[in-house]
Coordinates of C-alpha atoms in Angstrom, one line a residue:
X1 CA 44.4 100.7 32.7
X2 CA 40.5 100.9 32.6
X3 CA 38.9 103.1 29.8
X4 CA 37.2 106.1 31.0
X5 CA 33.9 106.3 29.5
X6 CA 33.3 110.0 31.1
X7 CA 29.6 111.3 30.1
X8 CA 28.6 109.1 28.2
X9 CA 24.8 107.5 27.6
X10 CA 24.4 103.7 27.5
X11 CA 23.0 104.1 23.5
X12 CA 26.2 106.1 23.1
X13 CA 28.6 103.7 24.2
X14 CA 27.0 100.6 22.5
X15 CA 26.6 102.3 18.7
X16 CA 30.3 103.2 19.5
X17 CA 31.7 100.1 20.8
X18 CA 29.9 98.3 17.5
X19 CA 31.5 101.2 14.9
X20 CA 35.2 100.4 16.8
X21 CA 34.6 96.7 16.5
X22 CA 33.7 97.1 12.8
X23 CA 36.4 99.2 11.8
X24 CA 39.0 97.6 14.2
X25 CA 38.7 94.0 12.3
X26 CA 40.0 95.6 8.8
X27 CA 42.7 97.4 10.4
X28 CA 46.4 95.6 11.0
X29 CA 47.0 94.9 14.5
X30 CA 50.0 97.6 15.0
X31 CA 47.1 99.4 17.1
X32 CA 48.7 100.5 20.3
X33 CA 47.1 102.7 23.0
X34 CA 48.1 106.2 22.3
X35 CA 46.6 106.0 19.0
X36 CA 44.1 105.5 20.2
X37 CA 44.6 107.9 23.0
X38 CA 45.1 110.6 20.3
X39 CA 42.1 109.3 18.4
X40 CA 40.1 110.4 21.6
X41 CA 41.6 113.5 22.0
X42 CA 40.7 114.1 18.4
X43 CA 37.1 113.5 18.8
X44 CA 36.8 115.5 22.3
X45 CA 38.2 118.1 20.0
X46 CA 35.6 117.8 17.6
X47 CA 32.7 117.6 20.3
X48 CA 34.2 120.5 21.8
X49 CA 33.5 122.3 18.7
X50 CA 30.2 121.6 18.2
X51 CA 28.4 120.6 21.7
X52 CA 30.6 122.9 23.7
X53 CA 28.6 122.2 27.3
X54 CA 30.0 118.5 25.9
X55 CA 32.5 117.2 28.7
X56 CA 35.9 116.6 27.9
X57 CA 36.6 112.8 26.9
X58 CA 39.3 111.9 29.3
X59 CA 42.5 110.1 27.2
X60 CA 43.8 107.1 28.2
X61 CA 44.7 103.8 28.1
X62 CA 42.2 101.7 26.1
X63 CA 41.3 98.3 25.3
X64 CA 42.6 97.5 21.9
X65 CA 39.9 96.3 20.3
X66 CA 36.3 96.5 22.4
X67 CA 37.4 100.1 22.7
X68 CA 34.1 102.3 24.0
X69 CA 33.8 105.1 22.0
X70 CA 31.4 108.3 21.7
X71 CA 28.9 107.9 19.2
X72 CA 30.1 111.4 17.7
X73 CA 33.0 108.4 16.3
X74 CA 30.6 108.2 13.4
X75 CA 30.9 111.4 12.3
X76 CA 34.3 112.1 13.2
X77 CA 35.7 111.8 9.2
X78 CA 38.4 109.8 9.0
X79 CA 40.0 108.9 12.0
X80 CA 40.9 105.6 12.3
X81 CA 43.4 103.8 15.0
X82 CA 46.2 101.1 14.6
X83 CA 48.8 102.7 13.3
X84 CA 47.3 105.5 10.8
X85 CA 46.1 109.3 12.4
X86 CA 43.9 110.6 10.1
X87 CA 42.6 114.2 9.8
X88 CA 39.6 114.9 7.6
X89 CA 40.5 118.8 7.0
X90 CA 43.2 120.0 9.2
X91 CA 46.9 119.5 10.5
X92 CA 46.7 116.1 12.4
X93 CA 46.1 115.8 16.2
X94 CA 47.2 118.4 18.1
X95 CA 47.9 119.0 21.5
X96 CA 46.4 121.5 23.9
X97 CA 48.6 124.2 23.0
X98 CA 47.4 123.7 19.4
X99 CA 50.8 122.7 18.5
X100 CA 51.0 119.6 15.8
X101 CA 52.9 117.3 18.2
X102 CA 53.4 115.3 15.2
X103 CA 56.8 116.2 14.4
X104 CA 59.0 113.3 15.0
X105 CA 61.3 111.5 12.9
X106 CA 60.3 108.3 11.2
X107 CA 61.9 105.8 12.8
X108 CA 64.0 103.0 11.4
X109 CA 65.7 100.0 12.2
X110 CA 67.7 96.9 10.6
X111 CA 65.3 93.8 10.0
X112 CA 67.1 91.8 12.4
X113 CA 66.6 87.5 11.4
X114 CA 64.1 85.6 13.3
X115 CA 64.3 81.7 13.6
X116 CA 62.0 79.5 15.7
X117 CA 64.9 77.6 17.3
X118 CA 65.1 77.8 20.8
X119 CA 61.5 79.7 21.5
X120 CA 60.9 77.4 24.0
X121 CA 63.5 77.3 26.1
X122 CA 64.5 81.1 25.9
X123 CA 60.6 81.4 27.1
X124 CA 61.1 79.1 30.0
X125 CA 64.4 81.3 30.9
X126 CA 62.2 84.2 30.8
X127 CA 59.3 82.6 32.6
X128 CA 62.0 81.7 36.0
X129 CA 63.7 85.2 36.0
X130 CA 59.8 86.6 36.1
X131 CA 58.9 83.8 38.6
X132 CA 61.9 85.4 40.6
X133 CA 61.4 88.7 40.8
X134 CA 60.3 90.3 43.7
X135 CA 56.7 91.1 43.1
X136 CA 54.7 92.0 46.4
X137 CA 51.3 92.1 46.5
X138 CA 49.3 96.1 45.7
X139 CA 47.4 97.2 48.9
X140 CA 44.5 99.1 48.9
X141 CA 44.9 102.6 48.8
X142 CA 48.4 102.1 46.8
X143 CA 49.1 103.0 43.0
X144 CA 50.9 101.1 40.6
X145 CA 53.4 103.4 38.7
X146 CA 55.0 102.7 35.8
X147 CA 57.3 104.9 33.9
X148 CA 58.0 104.5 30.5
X149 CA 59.2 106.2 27.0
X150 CA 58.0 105.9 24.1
X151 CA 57.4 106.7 20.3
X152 CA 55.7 105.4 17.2
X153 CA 55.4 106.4 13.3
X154 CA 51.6 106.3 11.3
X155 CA 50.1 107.8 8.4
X156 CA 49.0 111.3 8.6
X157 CA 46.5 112.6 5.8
X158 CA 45.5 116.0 5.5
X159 CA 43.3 116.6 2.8
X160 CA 43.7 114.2 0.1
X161 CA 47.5 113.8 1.0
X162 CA 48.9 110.9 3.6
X163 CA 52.6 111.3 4.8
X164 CA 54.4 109.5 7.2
X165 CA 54.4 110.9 10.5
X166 CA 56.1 110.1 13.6
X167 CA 55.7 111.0 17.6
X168 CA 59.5 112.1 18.8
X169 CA 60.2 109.8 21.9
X170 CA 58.7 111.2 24.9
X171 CA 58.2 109.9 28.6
X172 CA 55.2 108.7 29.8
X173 CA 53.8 108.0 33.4
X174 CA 50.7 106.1 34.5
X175 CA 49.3 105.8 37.8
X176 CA 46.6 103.1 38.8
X177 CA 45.1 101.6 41.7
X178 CA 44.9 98.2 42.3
X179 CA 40.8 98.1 41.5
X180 CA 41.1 100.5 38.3
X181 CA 39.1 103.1 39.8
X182 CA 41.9 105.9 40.0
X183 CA 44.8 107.2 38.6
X184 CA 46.9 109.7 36.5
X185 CA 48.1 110.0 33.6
X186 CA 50.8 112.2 32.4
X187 CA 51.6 112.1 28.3
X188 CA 52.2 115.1 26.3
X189 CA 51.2 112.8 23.4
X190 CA 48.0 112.9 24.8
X191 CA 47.4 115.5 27.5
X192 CA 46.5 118.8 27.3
X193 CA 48.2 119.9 30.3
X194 CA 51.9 119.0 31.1
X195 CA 50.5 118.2 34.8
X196 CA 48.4 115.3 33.3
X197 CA 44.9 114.6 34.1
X198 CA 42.9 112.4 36.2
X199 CA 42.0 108.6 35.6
X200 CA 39.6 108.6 38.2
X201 CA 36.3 106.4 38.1
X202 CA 33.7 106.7 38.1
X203 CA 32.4 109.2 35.9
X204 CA 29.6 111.8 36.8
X205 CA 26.8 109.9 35.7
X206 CA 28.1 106.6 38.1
X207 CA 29.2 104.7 35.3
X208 CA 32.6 102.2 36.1
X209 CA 33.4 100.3 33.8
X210 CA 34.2 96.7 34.9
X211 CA 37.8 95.4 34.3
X212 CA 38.6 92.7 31.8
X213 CA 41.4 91.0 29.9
X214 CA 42.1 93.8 27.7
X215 CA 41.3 96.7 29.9
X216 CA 42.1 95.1 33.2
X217 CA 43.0 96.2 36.5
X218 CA 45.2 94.8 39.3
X219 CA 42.7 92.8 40.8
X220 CA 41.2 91.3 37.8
X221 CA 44.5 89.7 36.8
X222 CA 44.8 88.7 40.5
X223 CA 42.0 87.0 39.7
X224 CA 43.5 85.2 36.9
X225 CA 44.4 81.4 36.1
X226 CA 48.3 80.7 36.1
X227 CA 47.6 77.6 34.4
X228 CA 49.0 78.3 30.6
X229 CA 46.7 75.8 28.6
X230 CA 43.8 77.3 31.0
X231 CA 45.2 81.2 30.6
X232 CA 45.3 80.7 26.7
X233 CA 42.2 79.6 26.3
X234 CA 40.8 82.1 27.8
X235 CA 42.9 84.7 25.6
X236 CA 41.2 82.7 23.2
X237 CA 37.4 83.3 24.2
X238 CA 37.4 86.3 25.0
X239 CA 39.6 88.0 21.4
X240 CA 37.6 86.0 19.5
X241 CA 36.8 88.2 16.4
X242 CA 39.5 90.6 17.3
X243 CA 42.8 91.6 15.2
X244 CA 43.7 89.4 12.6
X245 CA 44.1 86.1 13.2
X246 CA 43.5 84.6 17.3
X247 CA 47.1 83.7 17.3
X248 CA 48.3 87.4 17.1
X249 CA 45.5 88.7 19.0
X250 CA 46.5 86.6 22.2
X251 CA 50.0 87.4 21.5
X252 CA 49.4 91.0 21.5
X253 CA 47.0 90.5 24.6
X254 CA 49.7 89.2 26.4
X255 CA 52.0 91.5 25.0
X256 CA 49.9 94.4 26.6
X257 CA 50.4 93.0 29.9
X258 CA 54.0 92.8 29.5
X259 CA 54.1 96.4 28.7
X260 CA 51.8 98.7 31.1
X261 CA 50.1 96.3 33.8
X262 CA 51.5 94.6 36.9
X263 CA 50.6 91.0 36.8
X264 CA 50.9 89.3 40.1
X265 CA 54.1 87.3 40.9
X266 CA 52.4 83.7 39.5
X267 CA 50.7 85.4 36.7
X268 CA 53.7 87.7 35.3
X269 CA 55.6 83.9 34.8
X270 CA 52.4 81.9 33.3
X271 CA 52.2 84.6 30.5
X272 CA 55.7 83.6 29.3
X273 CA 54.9 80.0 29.5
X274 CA 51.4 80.6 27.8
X275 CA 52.8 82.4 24.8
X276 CA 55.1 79.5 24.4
X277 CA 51.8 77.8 23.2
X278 CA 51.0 80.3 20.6
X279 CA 51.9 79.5 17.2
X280 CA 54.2 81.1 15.0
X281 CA 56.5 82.6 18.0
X282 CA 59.7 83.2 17.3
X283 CA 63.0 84.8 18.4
X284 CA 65.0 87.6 17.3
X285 CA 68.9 88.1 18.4
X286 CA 68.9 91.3 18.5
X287 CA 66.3 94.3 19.0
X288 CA 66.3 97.7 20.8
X289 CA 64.1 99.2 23.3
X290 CA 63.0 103.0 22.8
X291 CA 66.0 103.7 25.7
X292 CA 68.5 102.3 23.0
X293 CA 69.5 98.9 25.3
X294 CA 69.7 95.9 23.2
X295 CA 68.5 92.7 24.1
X296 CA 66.9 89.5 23.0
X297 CA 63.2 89.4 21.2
X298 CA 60.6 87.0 21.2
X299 CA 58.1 88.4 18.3
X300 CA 55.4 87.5 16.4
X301 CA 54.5 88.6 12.7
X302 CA 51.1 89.7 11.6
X303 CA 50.7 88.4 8.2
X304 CA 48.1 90.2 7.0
X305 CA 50.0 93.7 7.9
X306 CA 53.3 92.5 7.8
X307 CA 54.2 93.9 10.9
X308 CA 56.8 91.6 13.6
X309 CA 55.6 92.8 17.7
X310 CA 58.9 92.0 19.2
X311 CA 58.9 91.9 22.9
X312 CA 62.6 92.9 23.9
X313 CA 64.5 91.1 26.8
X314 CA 67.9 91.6 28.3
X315 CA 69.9 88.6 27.3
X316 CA 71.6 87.9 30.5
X317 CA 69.1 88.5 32.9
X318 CA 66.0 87.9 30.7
X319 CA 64.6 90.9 32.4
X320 CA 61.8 93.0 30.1
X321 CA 62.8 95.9 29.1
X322 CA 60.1 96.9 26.5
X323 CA 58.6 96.3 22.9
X324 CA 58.3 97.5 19.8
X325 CA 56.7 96.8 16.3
X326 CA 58.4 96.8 13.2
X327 CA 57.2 96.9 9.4
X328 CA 58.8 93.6 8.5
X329 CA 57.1 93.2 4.7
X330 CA 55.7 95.8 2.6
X331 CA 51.6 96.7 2.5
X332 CA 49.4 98.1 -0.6
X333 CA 47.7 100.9 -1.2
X334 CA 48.8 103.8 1.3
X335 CA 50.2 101.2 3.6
X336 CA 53.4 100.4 1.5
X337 CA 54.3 104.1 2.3
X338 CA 55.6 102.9 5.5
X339 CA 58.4 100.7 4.1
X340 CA 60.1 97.9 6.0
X341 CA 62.5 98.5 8.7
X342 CA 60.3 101.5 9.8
X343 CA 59.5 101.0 13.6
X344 CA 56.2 101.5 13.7
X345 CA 56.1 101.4 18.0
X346 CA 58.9 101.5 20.2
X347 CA 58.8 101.6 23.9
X348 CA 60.8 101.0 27.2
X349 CA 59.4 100.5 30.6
X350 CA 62.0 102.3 33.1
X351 CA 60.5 102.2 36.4
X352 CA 57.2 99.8 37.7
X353 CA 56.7 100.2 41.0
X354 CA 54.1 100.0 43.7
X355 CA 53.4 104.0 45.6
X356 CA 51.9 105.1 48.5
X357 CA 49.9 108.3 47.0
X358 CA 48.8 109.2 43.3
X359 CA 51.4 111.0 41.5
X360 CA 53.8 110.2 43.7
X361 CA 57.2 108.5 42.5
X362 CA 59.4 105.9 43.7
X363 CA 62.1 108.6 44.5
X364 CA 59.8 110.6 46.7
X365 CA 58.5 107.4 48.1
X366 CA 62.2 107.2 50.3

């Protein structure tokens, strides 16, 4: 999905993009999108507040770490994506009913074994079921939809106090069309509205913003390489700087293709046989989706946070059936409050499909 950059100046998006990219390089890589997400909310909640002609920042999928952010960021005190929600002075992000929607449970899971026996050819299983799906082209004027459920745990501070918080699982639908320009978005993590809210580009001032690897659209991955040594380097080029160590961030890039984009046919297989190529892969027997199916995992762990992304497979039909990210080895400092086995990410994708009309599902399609 593309970011929305709604009202704002160029001077506003370049001081922001430079904070994100600052702060974004300390932070562990357990930094998925509705943290972000909520992070904007947060600030359009601020801005609210004091600019109040200020227009509403619109929540969304963002890139992970070339995120474009307000300049109002700056003095936003305290918030801070990948993994951690921070509130300088009052009771966490809330949603548009002014109800803390942080009231999940902290999730937890086993530490299930990883070995790196059989990475490759469990990847090259994977890589001919995605080679064989039935993938058909998006047509202008269609929507890709993709339903999915999902929920996470982070560190909440109030005050001087931080507590581990969790999102309760919850179901979220995106729409998209196949340039990026519009779409829909319905996520009570996020939303203010149970109805959703427009993804539409571009903004009242003209601005769209153009698609790339992180933030892309269905076009721009049509646009992309199949060739894995080709496809990886590219990953390579264009994260450089990002997360923690280029191996993680392209696994995570391609990770965030697996989980809410629809690569074309030829594309959806080369990711599996590009992250064959990425060091330190390995495989997991067992792991569960946030729909509770078990399956096969082929993971990574971030050493620096000590977290294992774990992309989840069914073991007979090699099928994806979502991801999630689990606090493998214990931090410092605040960070060791979120002790191993804790999930900090969990989703499932349950329906991706290609729609005639924006909001529309592939029920009501007939």
């Amino acid at each position: 999905m593309n970011a929305d950059t709604s009202r704002q100046n160029a001077a506003e998006r370049a001081e922001g993009a430079q904070l994100f990219d600052r702060t974004a390089r300390d932070l562990p890589t357990g930094r998925h999108q509705f943290h972000k997400e909520r992070m904007m909310a947060r600030i359009h909640e601020t801005r609210t507040e004091e600019r109040t002609t200020a227009a509403r920042v619109k929540a969304r999928r963002m890139p992970r770490a070339a995120v474009v952010l307000p300049a109002l960021a700056a003095a936003v005190a305290g918030v801070v994506v990948a993994g951690v929600v921070v509130s300088g002075g009052g009771s966490g992000v809330r949603d548009g009913g002014g109800k803390d929607i942080a009231t999940g449970p902290v999730l937890t899971t086993t530490v299930g074994a990883a070995t790196t026996k059989g990475v490759p050819q469990l990847l090259d299983r994977i890589a001919l079921a995605a080679a064989a799906e039935d993938q058909p082209a998006v047509k202008p004027g269609q929507y890709v939809y993709i339903e999915s459920e999902m929920a996470d745990t982070f560190l909440k501070t109030v005050g001087d106090k931080t507590t581990v918080a969790g999102h309760k699982l919850h179901r979220r639908q995106a729409w998209e069309s196949p340039d990026g320009t519009k779409g829909w978005l319905i996520d009570p993590a996020v939303n203010d509205s149970p109805e959703g809210e427009t993804l539409s580009l571009p903004d009242e001032q003209g601005n769209t913003p153009e698609a790339f690897l992180n933030n892309p659209s269905y076009d721009y991955l049509a646009g992309l390489t199949t060739d894995p040594d080709a496809l990886l380097a590219k990953i390579y080029k264009e994260t450089a700087g990002h997360g923690n160590s280029p191996a993680q961030e392209a696994f995570s890039t391609i990770g965030d293709l697996l989980g809410e984009s629809y690569p074309p046919a030829g594309l959806y297989s080369a990711l599996f046989r590009t992250a064959a190529k990425i060091p330190g892969v390995v495989v997991v027997d067992d792991a569960v989706d946030a729909a509770g199916r078990h399956g096969v995992a082929v993971a990574r762990l971030d050493e620096t946070s000590g977290q294992r992304e774990e992309w989840i497979f069914d073991r007979k039909t090699h099928v994806y059936l979502g991801e999630r990210t689990v606090q493998v080895k214990r931090g410092t400092g605040t960070d060791a409050l979120i002790k191993p086995g804790t999930v900090v990410f969990t989703s499932a994708v349950l329906k991706r499909a290609i729609v005639d009309g924006i909001k529309q599902t592939p029920s009501q399609a007939g």
